Structure formats: structure tokens, C-alpha cells
């Protein structure tokens, strides 16, 4: 079947990159489950997805969709024509360099940066296009609307946050040390951390209004609370923490982190008792008072 042929070509591209399917999905900024279903033939690749796959894989779109309308698989002749135009840059304009992950990931990264600086609703597609040195048409090609762009930005932020935590805590055996490290990572001390928290605040507001972003929000916090709960359970087993309801303790601690961080960001920097050090100290005090097992005499 033509759909199977398209999937087989995409598999070849993924294999050539030398990364997992999950990592490839992150690079083309789609949900890994969508990529899996498309590769298994239960979902059709969209024209925009095939364009991003070609972009990331460094291949011509024709290799994925075929050179004739009949070989284009699930892509219509009109969509194939659109893909060809996007892959053929104007002779009067040299293509802008893109970071790893190609144009879609560059767009997402610049979107996140601009959201942190200005707030989501103050960021125009034209601003993102200017930051990427491309046209608004190119932005809309990869992300047809603001909703799709916001969803991609949310996913990227979540993936980066998860990756950073995993790298920082790799090899940590003592549960108390790991929990304190997680708190350190979530404390808005540096400019980078403050920018990330500014993005999170905007995403929380959007999650209250958007069903799609709301689902992502629920998914992320389920994973985040699960990470904290697992550390607490391990600490109880090590005798580092007193016996507690790990899920309940994780819910309380993550909510405290969010609340204190939002207060830090909403307060003028430098005021005594309101900055990141005070937040960090309050969280550690909470861990010591509520979780840490007393030292036996």
C-alpha cells in the first residue's frame, strides 16, 4: 500500500539519523505516539509532518512522497506541490542556519524565548518569523495556527525540563540529596531559570483556557509528581525520610514549589526575604520538618 511505502521511507530516514523514534519525534516536534501510529499504518502523516521529517533528515521531500502524484502516498497532489515550494528556497534569499532539529525546532525555541520576554499573547507570528530570519508563511507552514505553535512550545519546554532533571540526577543514590537537587533545579535563581518560569506562568494561564494545553499540563504534572513521589518512596526505604504517603507528600511539595516560585517572579528582585534563596530555604525547611527522618540516638 502507498501508506506503507511512505512509512517505510520515513523509517529509513529515522534509521539514518541514528536516534530513537522517540528522540526523532521530539526533533520534529510531534507526540511520539503520533509518530508510532503513523509508522505502524494506523495514522496518516500530514504534509507538514513530512516536510519537517525531510528537513530534519536532510533529504528531499520527493524521497518521502515519491516523484509522481501516484507515489505520494497519503499526500495529495496539491500538498505535494506545496511541499516542493517550501523545500525550494527563493534564489534571492539564502536559507537561514537552523539549530539541531531543523526549522521547526528553531521556530519553537524562538517562540519560547519570546514568550518568556513578552508573554504569549504579546508575541506575533511576525516577531517569530523575524527572530528566525524567515517569512510568516514559513511559520504558518510548519504551524498553521497559534494553537499548534503553543502546543509545540509546551511540549518542548516539558521535554527540556524532564531531560535536564534526568541528566542532573543521574547517578545520585541518596534520596535526600536527589530531592534537594530537584528543589535546586526548580528554584528560579538564574536568569535562565527565571525565563523558564515566566514561560510556565503563561502556559498555566493557557492551560486554564485550552483543552489541548490543559491535557499536556495534566500529563506533565503527573510525571513530575511521580518523579518526586518515587524519590520520597526510595528515601523512606533508605531510612532517610520518615514513613509518609509519598503521593500526598509529592503533591504538597510540588504545589509549594509552584506557589513560592510564582511569588518570587512577581516580586521586585532584591527585596529581602522574597527572592530565590528565601524560597529555597523554605522548601528545604519543609522537607526537614515534614519528611526527614529523625536521627536516632
PDB file of C-alpha atoms in Angstrom:
ATOM      1  CA  UNK A   1       0.000   0.000   0.000  1.00  0.00           C
ATOM      2  CA  UNK A   2       1.130   3.570  -0.651  1.00  0.00           C
ATOM      3  CA  UNK A   3       0.712   4.494   3.013  1.00  0.00           C
ATOM      4  CA  UNK A   4       3.059   1.633   3.960  1.00  0.00           C
ATOM      5  CA  UNK A   5       5.596   2.844   1.401  1.00  0.00           C
ATOM      6  CA  UNK A   6       5.610   6.334   2.918  1.00  0.00           C
ATOM      7  CA  UNK A   7       6.044   4.861   6.403  1.00  0.00           C
ATOM      8  CA  UNK A   8       8.919   2.681   5.180  1.00  0.00           C
ATOM      9  CA  UNK A   9      10.700   5.717   3.721  1.00  0.00           C
ATOM     10  CA  UNK A  10      10.257   7.615   6.977  1.00  0.00           C
ATOM     11  CA  UNK A  11      11.703   4.650   8.895  1.00  0.00           C
ATOM     12  CA  UNK A  12      14.759   4.787   6.648  1.00  0.00           C
ATOM     13  CA  UNK A  13      15.215   8.476   7.444  1.00  0.00           C
ATOM     14  CA  UNK A  14      14.918   7.811  11.195  1.00  0.00           C
ATOM     15  CA  UNK A  15      17.404   4.937  10.996  1.00  0.00           C
ATOM     16  CA  UNK A  16      19.860   7.132   9.105  1.00  0.00           C
ATOM     17  CA  UNK A  17      19.814   9.771  11.856  1.00  0.00           C
ATOM     18  CA  UNK A  18      20.951   7.192  14.405  1.00  0.00           C
ATOM     19  CA  UNK A  19      18.463   8.286  17.091  1.00  0.00           C
ATOM     20  CA  UNK A  20      15.452   6.597  18.638  1.00  0.00           C
ATOM     21  CA  UNK A  21      11.967   7.113  17.259  1.00  0.00           C
ATOM     22  CA  UNK A  22      11.077   8.990  20.453  1.00  0.00           C
ATOM     23  CA  UNK A  23      14.009  11.373  20.028  1.00  0.00           C
ATOM     24  CA  UNK A  24      13.156  11.842  16.357  1.00  0.00           C
ATOM     25  CA  UNK A  25       9.574  12.704  17.335  1.00  0.00           C
ATOM     26  CA  UNK A  26      10.943  15.334  19.720  1.00  0.00           C
ATOM     27  CA  UNK A  27      13.063  16.822  16.947  1.00  0.00           C
ATOM     28  CA  UNK A  28      10.143  17.114  14.536  1.00  0.00           C
ATOM     29  CA  UNK A  29       8.011  18.411  17.419  1.00  0.00           C
ATOM     30  CA  UNK A  30       5.167  15.892  17.415  1.00  0.00           C
ATOM     31  CA  UNK A  31       3.901  13.485  20.030  1.00  0.00           C
ATOM     32  CA  UNK A  32       5.830  10.172  19.938  1.00  0.00           C
ATOM     33  CA  UNK A  33       2.552   8.240  19.919  1.00  0.00           C
ATOM     34  CA  UNK A  34       1.513  10.027  16.698  1.00  0.00           C
ATOM     35  CA  UNK A  35       4.782   9.084  15.034  1.00  0.00           C
ATOM     36  CA  UNK A  36       4.392   5.484  16.199  1.00  0.00           C
ATOM     37  CA  UNK A  37       0.858   5.217  14.833  1.00  0.00           C
ATOM     38  CA  UNK A  38       1.928   6.698  11.514  1.00  0.00           C
ATOM     39  CA  UNK A  39       4.841   4.269  11.224  1.00  0.00           C
ATOM     40  CA  UNK A  40       2.513   1.371  12.040  1.00  0.00           C
ATOM     41  CA  UNK A  41      -0.001   2.421   9.419  1.00  0.00           C
ATOM     42  CA  UNK A  42      -2.867   3.357  11.754  1.00  0.00           C
ATOM     43  CA  UNK A  43      -2.441   7.092  11.201  1.00  0.00           C
ATOM     44  CA  UNK A  44      -1.582   9.141   8.126  1.00  0.00           C
ATOM     45  CA  UNK A  45       1.372  11.505   8.005  1.00  0.00           C
ATOM     46  CA  UNK A  46       0.313  15.071   7.283  1.00  0.00           C
ATOM     47  CA  UNK A  47       2.028  17.131   4.625  1.00  0.00           C
ATOM     48  CA  UNK A  48       3.519  19.419   7.276  1.00  0.00           C
ATOM     49  CA  UNK A  49       4.924  16.436   9.194  1.00  0.00           C
ATOM     50  CA  UNK A  50       6.543  15.026   6.074  1.00  0.00           C
ATOM     51  CA  UNK A  51       8.105  18.412   5.376  1.00  0.00           C
ATOM     52  CA  UNK A  52       9.579  18.512   8.890  1.00  0.00           C
ATOM     53  CA  UNK A  53      10.808  14.907   8.571  1.00  0.00           C
ATOM     54  CA  UNK A  54      12.570  15.765   5.339  1.00  0.00           C
ATOM     55  CA  UNK A  55      14.003  18.900   6.946  1.00  0.00           C
ATOM     56  CA  UNK A  56      15.382  17.016   9.947  1.00  0.00           C
ATOM     57  CA  UNK A  57      16.594  14.064   7.901  1.00  0.00           C
ATOM     58  CA  UNK A  58      18.309  16.262   5.351  1.00  0.00           C
ATOM     59  CA  UNK A  59      16.520  14.608   2.433  1.00  0.00           C
ATOM     60  CA  UNK A  60      14.368  15.920  -0.363  1.00  0.00           C
ATOM     61  CA  UNK A  61      10.630  15.679   0.176  1.00  0.00           C
ATOM     62  CA  UNK A  62      10.405  13.764  -3.095  1.00  0.00           C
ATOM     63  CA  UNK A  63      12.224  10.889  -1.451  1.00  0.00           C
ATOM     64  CA  UNK A  64       9.404  10.588   1.059  1.00  0.00           C
ATOM     65  CA  UNK A  65       6.379  11.251  -1.143  1.00  0.00           C
ATOM     66  CA  UNK A  66       7.635   9.909  -4.474  1.00  0.00           C
ATOM     67  CA  UNK A  67       8.200  11.772  -7.696  1.00  0.00           C
ATOM     68  CA  UNK A  68       4.650  11.394  -9.038  1.00  0.00           C
ATOM     69  CA  UNK A  69       1.227  12.092  -7.565  1.00  0.00           C
ATOM     70  CA  UNK A  70       0.532   8.354  -7.508  1.00  0.00           C
ATOM     71  CA  UNK A  71       3.656   7.658  -5.458  1.00  0.00           C
ATOM     72  CA  UNK A  72       2.941  10.401  -2.989  1.00  0.00           C
ATOM     73  CA  UNK A  73       1.133   8.024  -0.674  1.00  0.00           C
ATOM     74  CA  UNK A  74      -1.127   9.875   1.706  1.00  0.00           C
ATOM     75  CA  UNK A  75      -0.138  13.281   0.365  1.00  0.00           C
ATOM     76  CA  UNK A  76      -2.408  14.776  -2.266  1.00  0.00           C
ATOM     77  CA  UNK A  77      -1.043  16.279  -5.460  1.00  0.00           C
ATOM     78  CA  UNK A  78      -1.801  19.750  -4.119  1.00  0.00           C
ATOM     79  CA  UNK A  79       0.003  19.039  -0.878  1.00  0.00           C
ATOM     80  CA  UNK A  80       2.965  17.647  -2.782  1.00  0.00           C
ATOM     81  CA  UNK A  81       3.168  20.885  -4.761  1.00  0.00           C
ATOM     82  CA  UNK A  82       3.111  22.878  -1.538  1.00  0.00           C
ATOM     83  CA  UNK A  83       5.893  20.733  -0.085  1.00  0.00           C
ATOM     84  CA  UNK A  84       8.035  21.280  -3.142  1.00  0.00           C
ATOM     85  CA  UNK A  85       7.657  25.053  -2.861  1.00  0.00           C
ATOM     86  CA  UNK A  86       8.622  25.062   0.787  1.00  0.00           C
ATOM     87  CA  UNK A  87      11.721  22.946   0.149  1.00  0.00           C
ATOM     88  CA  UNK A  88      12.858  25.227  -2.672  1.00  0.00           C
ATOM     89  CA  UNK A  89      14.186  28.497  -1.198  1.00  0.00           C
ATOM     90  CA  UNK A  90      13.934  31.685  -3.188  1.00  0.00           C
ATOM     91  CA  UNK A  91      17.111  32.336  -5.227  1.00  0.00           C
ATOM     92  CA  UNK A  92      17.234  35.894  -3.854  1.00  0.00           C
ATOM     93  CA  UNK A  93      17.272  34.733  -0.231  1.00  0.00           C
ATOM     94  CA  UNK A  94      19.766  32.301   1.275  1.00  0.00           C
ATOM     95  CA  UNK A  95      18.331  29.910   3.827  1.00  0.00           C
ATOM     96  CA  UNK A  96      18.998  30.791   7.465  1.00  0.00           C
ATOM     97  CA  UNK A  97      21.086  28.406   9.533  1.00  0.00           C
ATOM     98  CA  UNK A  98      18.954  26.233  11.804  1.00  0.00           C
ATOM     99  CA  UNK A  99      19.908  24.574  15.107  1.00  0.00           C
ATOM    100  CA  UNK A 100      19.778  20.821  15.549  1.00  0.00           C
ATOM    101  CA  UNK A 101      16.264  19.701  14.759  1.00  0.00           C
ATOM    102  CA  UNK A 102      15.824  21.919  11.701  1.00  0.00           C
ATOM    103  CA  UNK A 103      13.458  24.798  11.104  1.00  0.00           C
ATOM    104  CA  UNK A 104      10.521  23.576  13.270  1.00  0.00           C
ATOM    105  CA  UNK A 105      12.705  23.291  16.357  1.00  0.00           C
ATOM    106  CA  UNK A 106      14.262  26.685  15.667  1.00  0.00           C
ATOM    107  CA  UNK A 107      10.781  28.180  15.472  1.00  0.00           C
ATOM    108  CA  UNK A 108       9.779  26.554  18.756  1.00  0.00           C
ATOM    109  CA  UNK A 109      12.921  27.715  20.569  1.00  0.00           C
ATOM    110  CA  UNK A 110      12.489  31.289  19.397  1.00  0.00           C
ATOM    111  CA  UNK A 111       8.807  31.161  20.362  1.00  0.00           C
ATOM    112  CA  UNK A 112       9.715  30.049  23.886  1.00  0.00           C
ATOM    113  CA  UNK A 113      12.296  32.828  24.184  1.00  0.00           C
ATOM    114  CA  UNK A 114       9.850  35.487  23.024  1.00  0.00           C
ATOM    115  CA  UNK A 115       7.096  34.186  25.318  1.00  0.00           C
ATOM    116  CA  UNK A 116       9.492  34.488  28.267  1.00  0.00           C
ATOM    117  CA  UNK A 117      10.351  38.063  27.324  1.00  0.00           C
ATOM    118  CA  UNK A 118       6.926  39.387  26.324  1.00  0.00           C
ATOM    119  CA  UNK A 119       4.180  36.925  27.228  1.00  0.00           C
ATOM    120  CA  UNK A 120       2.443  34.630  24.757  1.00  0.00           C
ATOM    121  CA  UNK A 121      -0.332  36.984  23.690  1.00  0.00           C
ATOM    122  CA  UNK A 122       2.137  39.784  23.031  1.00  0.00           C
ATOM    123  CA  UNK A 123       4.147  37.657  20.605  1.00  0.00           C
ATOM    124  CA  UNK A 124       3.107  37.954  16.971  1.00  0.00           C
ATOM    125  CA  UNK A 125       3.857  35.443  14.246  1.00  0.00           C
ATOM    126  CA  UNK A 126       5.764  38.241  12.524  1.00  0.00           C
ATOM    127  CA  UNK A 127       8.014  38.549  15.605  1.00  0.00           C
ATOM    128  CA  UNK A 128       8.779  34.835  15.496  1.00  0.00           C
ATOM    129  CA  UNK A 129       9.453  34.976  11.763  1.00  0.00           C
ATOM    130  CA  UNK A 130      11.849  37.900  12.249  1.00  0.00           C
ATOM    131  CA  UNK A 131      13.690  36.055  15.019  1.00  0.00           C
ATOM    132  CA  UNK A 132      14.057  33.024  12.723  1.00  0.00           C
ATOM    133  CA  UNK A 133      15.026  35.142   9.692  1.00  0.00           C
ATOM    134  CA  UNK A 134      12.187  33.699   7.664  1.00  0.00           C
ATOM    135  CA  UNK A 135       8.697  34.609   6.482  1.00  0.00           C
ATOM    136  CA  UNK A 136       5.368  34.353   8.276  1.00  0.00           C
ATOM    137  CA  UNK A 137       4.291  31.951   5.521  1.00  0.00           C
ATOM    138  CA  UNK A 138       7.090  29.579   6.550  1.00  0.00           C
ATOM    139  CA  UNK A 139       5.975  29.766  10.181  1.00  0.00           C
ATOM    140  CA  UNK A 140       2.388  29.000   9.205  1.00  0.00           C
ATOM    141  CA  UNK A 141       3.518  26.145   7.013  1.00  0.00           C
ATOM    142  CA  UNK A 142       5.073  24.282   9.948  1.00  0.00           C
ATOM    143  CA  UNK A 143       2.495  25.501  12.485  1.00  0.00           C
ATOM    144  CA  UNK A 144      -0.803  26.509  10.821  1.00  0.00           C
ATOM    145  CA  UNK A 145      -2.068  28.468  13.839  1.00  0.00           C
ATOM    146  CA  UNK A 146      -1.102  29.848  17.224  1.00  0.00           C
ATOM    147  CA  UNK A 147      -2.679  26.838  18.956  1.00  0.00           C
ATOM    148  CA  UNK A 148      -0.350  24.415  17.159  1.00  0.00           C
ATOM    149  CA  UNK A 149       2.629  26.642  17.901  1.00  0.00           C
ATOM    150  CA  UNK A 150       1.742  26.891  21.586  1.00  0.00           C
ATOM    151  CA  UNK A 151       1.286  23.120  21.840  1.00  0.00           C
ATOM    152  CA  UNK A 152       4.726  22.570  20.315  1.00  0.00           C
ATOM    153  CA  UNK A 153       6.255  25.137  22.691  1.00  0.00           C
ATOM    154  CA  UNK A 154       4.622  23.407  25.671  1.00  0.00           C
ATOM    155  CA  UNK A 155       5.923  20.007  24.602  1.00  0.00           C
ATOM    156  CA  UNK A 156       9.432  21.356  24.060  1.00  0.00           C
ATOM    157  CA  UNK A 157       9.520  23.021  27.489  1.00  0.00           C
ATOM    158  CA  UNK A 158       8.289  19.832  29.149  1.00  0.00           C
ATOM    159  CA  UNK A 159      10.813  17.667  27.337  1.00  0.00           C
ATOM    160  CA  UNK A 160      13.687  20.033  28.151  1.00  0.00           C
ATOM    161  CA  UNK A 161      12.688  20.195  31.813  1.00  0.00           C
ATOM    162  CA  UNK A 162      12.462  16.401  32.047  1.00  0.00           C
ATOM    163  CA  UNK A 163      15.786  15.947  30.243  1.00  0.00           C
ATOM    164  CA  UNK A 164      17.561  18.464  32.474  1.00  0.00           C
ATOM    165  CA  UNK A 165      16.303  16.785  35.643  1.00  0.00           C
ATOM    166  CA  UNK A 166      17.309  13.330  34.378  1.00  0.00           C
ATOM    167  CA  UNK A 167      20.824  14.494  33.495  1.00  0.00           C
ATOM    168  CA  UNK A 168      21.336  16.346  36.785  1.00  0.00           C
ATOM    169  CA  UNK A 169      20.205  13.463  38.996  1.00  0.00           C
ATOM    170  CA  UNK A 170      21.841  10.622  37.048  1.00  0.00           C
ATOM    171  CA  UNK A 171      23.964   8.561  39.416  1.00  0.00           C
ATOM    172  CA  UNK A 172      22.521  10.115  42.577  1.00  0.00           C
ATOM    173  CA  UNK A 173      21.893   7.319  45.077  1.00  0.00           C
ATOM    174  CA  UNK A 174      20.974   9.164  48.280  1.00  0.00           C
ATOM    175  CA  UNK A 175      17.272  10.073  48.113  1.00  0.00           C
ATOM    176  CA  UNK A 176      17.710  13.128  50.334  1.00  0.00           C
ATOM    177  CA  UNK A 177      20.422  14.513  48.058  1.00  0.00           C
ATOM    178  CA  UNK A 178      18.302  13.846  44.984  1.00  0.00           C
ATOM    179  CA  UNK A 179      15.242  15.590  46.415  1.00  0.00           C
ATOM    180  CA  UNK A 180      17.306  18.645  47.378  1.00  0.00           C
ATOM    181  CA  UNK A 181      18.809  18.670  43.875  1.00  0.00           C
ATOM    182  CA  UNK A 182      15.340  18.592  42.327  1.00  0.00           C
ATOM    183  CA  UNK A 183      14.370  21.552  44.508  1.00  0.00           C
ATOM    184  CA  UNK A 184      17.520  23.388  43.420  1.00  0.00           C
ATOM    185  CA  UNK A 185      16.642  22.825  39.756  1.00  0.00           C
ATOM    186  CA  UNK A 186      13.139  24.216  40.278  1.00  0.00           C
ATOM    187  CA  UNK A 187      14.262  27.344  42.144  1.00  0.00           C
ATOM    188  CA  UNK A 188      14.370  30.435  39.853  1.00  0.00           C
ATOM    189  CA  UNK A 189      17.886  31.555  40.793  1.00  0.00           C
ATOM    190  CA  UNK A 190      19.493  32.200  37.386  1.00  0.00           C
ATOM    191  CA  UNK A 191      18.243  34.321  34.505  1.00  0.00           C
ATOM    192  CA  UNK A 192      17.668  31.131  32.514  1.00  0.00           C
ATOM    193  CA  UNK A 193      15.538  29.674  35.308  1.00  0.00           C
ATOM    194  CA  UNK A 194      13.555  32.903  35.618  1.00  0.00           C
ATOM    195  CA  UNK A 195      12.845  32.867  31.861  1.00  0.00           C
ATOM    196  CA  UNK A 196      11.670  29.275  32.076  1.00  0.00           C
ATOM    197  CA  UNK A 197       9.356  30.091  34.969  1.00  0.00           C
ATOM    198  CA  UNK A 198       7.944  33.087  33.080  1.00  0.00           C
ATOM    199  CA  UNK A 199       7.039  30.698  30.266  1.00  0.00           C
ATOM    200  CA  UNK A 200       5.439  28.276  32.746  1.00  0.00           C
ATOM    201  CA  UNK A 201       3.265  31.042  34.184  1.00  0.00           C
ATOM    202  CA  UNK A 202       1.977  31.869  30.711  1.00  0.00           C
ATOM    203  CA  UNK A 203       1.364  28.199  29.991  1.00  0.00           C
ATOM    204  CA  UNK A 204      -0.633  27.780  33.202  1.00  0.00           C
ATOM    205  CA  UNK A 205      -2.936  30.578  32.085  1.00  0.00           C
ATOM    206  CA  UNK A 206      -3.333  28.991  28.662  1.00  0.00           C
ATOM    207  CA  UNK A 207      -3.955  25.570  30.226  1.00  0.00           C
ATOM    208  CA  UNK A 208      -6.992  27.022  32.009  1.00  0.00           C
ATOM    209  CA  UNK A 209      -8.468  28.018  28.629  1.00  0.00           C
ATOM    210  CA  UNK A 210      -7.181  25.412  26.173  1.00  0.00           C
ATOM    211  CA  UNK A 211      -8.258  21.785  26.272  1.00  0.00           C
ATOM    212  CA  UNK A 212      -5.141  20.664  24.382  1.00  0.00           C
ATOM    213  CA  UNK A 213      -2.700  22.567  26.558  1.00  0.00           C
ATOM    214  CA  UNK A 214      -4.683  21.530  29.607  1.00  0.00           C
ATOM    215  CA  UNK A 215      -4.172  17.855  28.743  1.00  0.00           C
ATOM    216  CA  UNK A 216      -0.447  18.437  28.303  1.00  0.00           C
ATOM    217  CA  UNK A 217      -0.397  20.277  31.620  1.00  0.00           C
ATOM    218  CA  UNK A 218      -2.048  17.317  33.374  1.00  0.00           C
ATOM    219  CA  UNK A 219       0.336  14.872  31.682  1.00  0.00           C
ATOM    220  CA  UNK A 220       3.425  16.850  32.678  1.00  0.00           C
ATOM    221  CA  UNK A 221       2.403  17.308  36.291  1.00  0.00           C
ATOM    222  CA  UNK A 222       1.521  13.632  36.608  1.00  0.00           C
ATOM    223  CA  UNK A 223       5.065  12.800  35.533  1.00  0.00           C
ATOM    224  CA  UNK A 224       6.643  15.491  37.714  1.00  0.00           C
ATOM    225  CA  UNK A 225       4.742  14.482  40.849  1.00  0.00           C
ATOM    226  CA  UNK A 226       5.509  10.839  40.063  1.00  0.00           C
ATOM    227  CA  UNK A 227       9.225  11.636  39.955  1.00  0.00           C
ATOM    228  CA  UNK A 228       9.096  13.336  43.347  1.00  0.00           C
ATOM    229  CA  UNK A 229       6.956  10.550  44.841  1.00  0.00           C
ATOM    230  CA  UNK A 230       9.414   7.902  43.638  1.00  0.00           C
ATOM    231  CA  UNK A 231      12.305   9.753  45.303  1.00  0.00           C
ATOM    232  CA  UNK A 232      10.331  10.009  48.553  1.00  0.00           C
ATOM    233  CA  UNK A 233       9.481   6.287  48.474  1.00  0.00           C
ATOM    234  CA  UNK A 234      13.143   5.461  47.941  1.00  0.00           C
ATOM    235  CA  UNK A 235      14.059   7.754  50.813  1.00  0.00           C
ATOM    236  CA  UNK A 236      11.617   6.008  53.105  1.00  0.00           C
ATOM    237  CA  UNK A 237      13.200   2.702  52.131  1.00  0.00           C
ATOM    238  CA  UNK A 238      16.674   4.100  52.845  1.00  0.00           C
ATOM    239  CA  UNK A 239      15.573   5.423  56.231  1.00  0.00           C
ATOM    240  CA  UNK A 240      16.279   8.991  55.051  1.00  0.00           C
ATOM    241  CA  UNK A 241      12.619  10.037  55.197  1.00  0.00           C
ATOM    242  CA  UNK A 242      10.027   9.109  57.770  1.00  0.00           C
ATOM    243  CA  UNK A 243       7.158   6.845  56.632  1.00  0.00           C
ATOM    244  CA  UNK A 244       4.738   9.112  54.773  1.00  0.00           C
ATOM    245  CA  UNK A 245       2.163   8.948  51.995  1.00  0.00           C
ATOM    246  CA  UNK A 246       4.585   9.526  49.121  1.00  0.00           C
ATOM    247  CA  UNK A 247       1.925  10.654  46.636  1.00  0.00           C
ATOM    248  CA  UNK A 248       0.395  13.107  49.098  1.00  0.00           C
ATOM    249  CA  UNK A 249       3.808  14.479  50.092  1.00  0.00           C
ATOM    250  CA  UNK A 250       4.774  14.905  46.434  1.00  0.00           C
ATOM    251  CA  UNK A 251       1.542  16.795  45.717  1.00  0.00           C
ATOM    252  CA  UNK A 252       2.164  19.151  48.655  1.00  0.00           C
ATOM    253  CA  UNK A 253       5.819  19.736  47.787  1.00  0.00           C
ATOM    254  CA  UNK A 254       5.295  20.402  44.064  1.00  0.00           C
ATOM    255  CA  UNK A 255       2.407  22.760  44.847  1.00  0.00           C
ATOM    256  CA  UNK A 256       4.638  24.595  47.327  1.00  0.00           C
ATOM    257  CA  UNK A 257       7.390  24.892  44.716  1.00  0.00           C
ATOM    258  CA  UNK A 258       4.949  26.386  42.183  1.00  0.00           C
ATOM    259  CA  UNK A 259       3.452  28.814  44.680  1.00  0.00           C
ATOM    260  CA  UNK A 260       6.763  30.081  46.013  1.00  0.00           C
ATOM    261  CA  UNK A 261       8.290  30.388  42.546  1.00  0.00           C
ATOM    262  CA  UNK A 262       5.359  32.483  41.295  1.00  0.00           C
ATOM    263  CA  UNK A 263       5.773  34.802  44.301  1.00  0.00           C
ATOM    264  CA  UNK A 264       9.488  35.168  43.590  1.00  0.00           C
ATOM    265  CA  UNK A 265       8.785  36.126  39.978  1.00  0.00           C
ATOM    266  CA  UNK A 266       6.029  38.575  40.953  1.00  0.00           C
ATOM    267  CA  UNK A 267       8.240  40.403  43.461  1.00  0.00           C
ATOM    268  CA  UNK A 268      10.804  43.055  42.694  1.00  0.00           C
ATOM    269  CA  UNK A 269      14.251  41.418  42.677  1.00  0.00           C
ATOM    270  CA  UNK A 270      16.423  42.240  45.657  1.00  0.00           C
ATOM    271  CA  UNK A 271      13.730  42.731  48.276  1.00  0.00           C
ATOM    272  CA  UNK A 272      14.751  40.921  51.473  1.00  0.00           C
ATOM    273  CA  UNK A 273      13.014  37.659  52.253  1.00  0.00           C
ATOM    274  CA  UNK A 274      11.270  37.329  48.882  1.00  0.00           C
ATOM    275  CA  UNK A 275      13.916  36.029  46.490  1.00  0.00           C
ATOM    276  CA  UNK A 276      15.076  32.631  45.306  1.00  0.00           C
ATOM    277  CA  UNK A 277      17.310  31.989  48.354  1.00  0.00           C
ATOM    278  CA  UNK A 278      14.345  32.522  50.681  1.00  0.00           C
ATOM    279  CA  UNK A 279      12.237  30.193  48.532  1.00  0.00           C
ATOM    280  CA  UNK A 280      14.945  27.550  48.564  1.00  0.00           C
ATOM    281  CA  UNK A 281      15.352  27.805  52.336  1.00  0.00           C
ATOM    282  CA  UNK A 282      11.580  27.498  52.839  1.00  0.00           C
ATOM    283  CA  UNK A 283      11.414  24.360  50.723  1.00  0.00           C
ATOM    284  CA  UNK A 284      14.344  22.729  52.488  1.00  0.00           C
ATOM    285  CA  UNK A 285      12.763  23.601  55.840  1.00  0.00           C
ATOM    286  CA  UNK A 286       9.546  21.943  54.651  1.00  0.00           C
ATOM    287  CA  UNK A 287      11.455  18.794  53.694  1.00  0.00           C
ATOM    288  CA  UNK A 288      13.277  18.749  57.029  1.00  0.00           C
ATOM    289  CA  UNK A 289      10.096  19.304  59.056  1.00  0.00           C
ATOM    290  CA  UNK A 290       7.729  17.017  57.166  1.00  0.00           C
ATOM    291  CA  UNK A 291       9.867  14.339  55.564  1.00  0.00           C
ATOM    292  CA  UNK A 292      13.310  13.898  57.069  1.00  0.00           C
ATOM    293  CA  UNK A 293      13.517  11.021  59.491  1.00  0.00           C
ATOM    294  CA  UNK A 294      14.789  11.931  62.968  1.00  0.00           C
ATOM    295  CA  UNK A 295      18.319  10.841  63.725  1.00  0.00           C
ATOM    296  CA  UNK A 296      18.270   8.014  66.215  1.00  0.00           C
ATOM    297  CA  UNK A 297      20.332   8.487  69.350  1.00  0.00           C
TER     298      UNK A 297
END
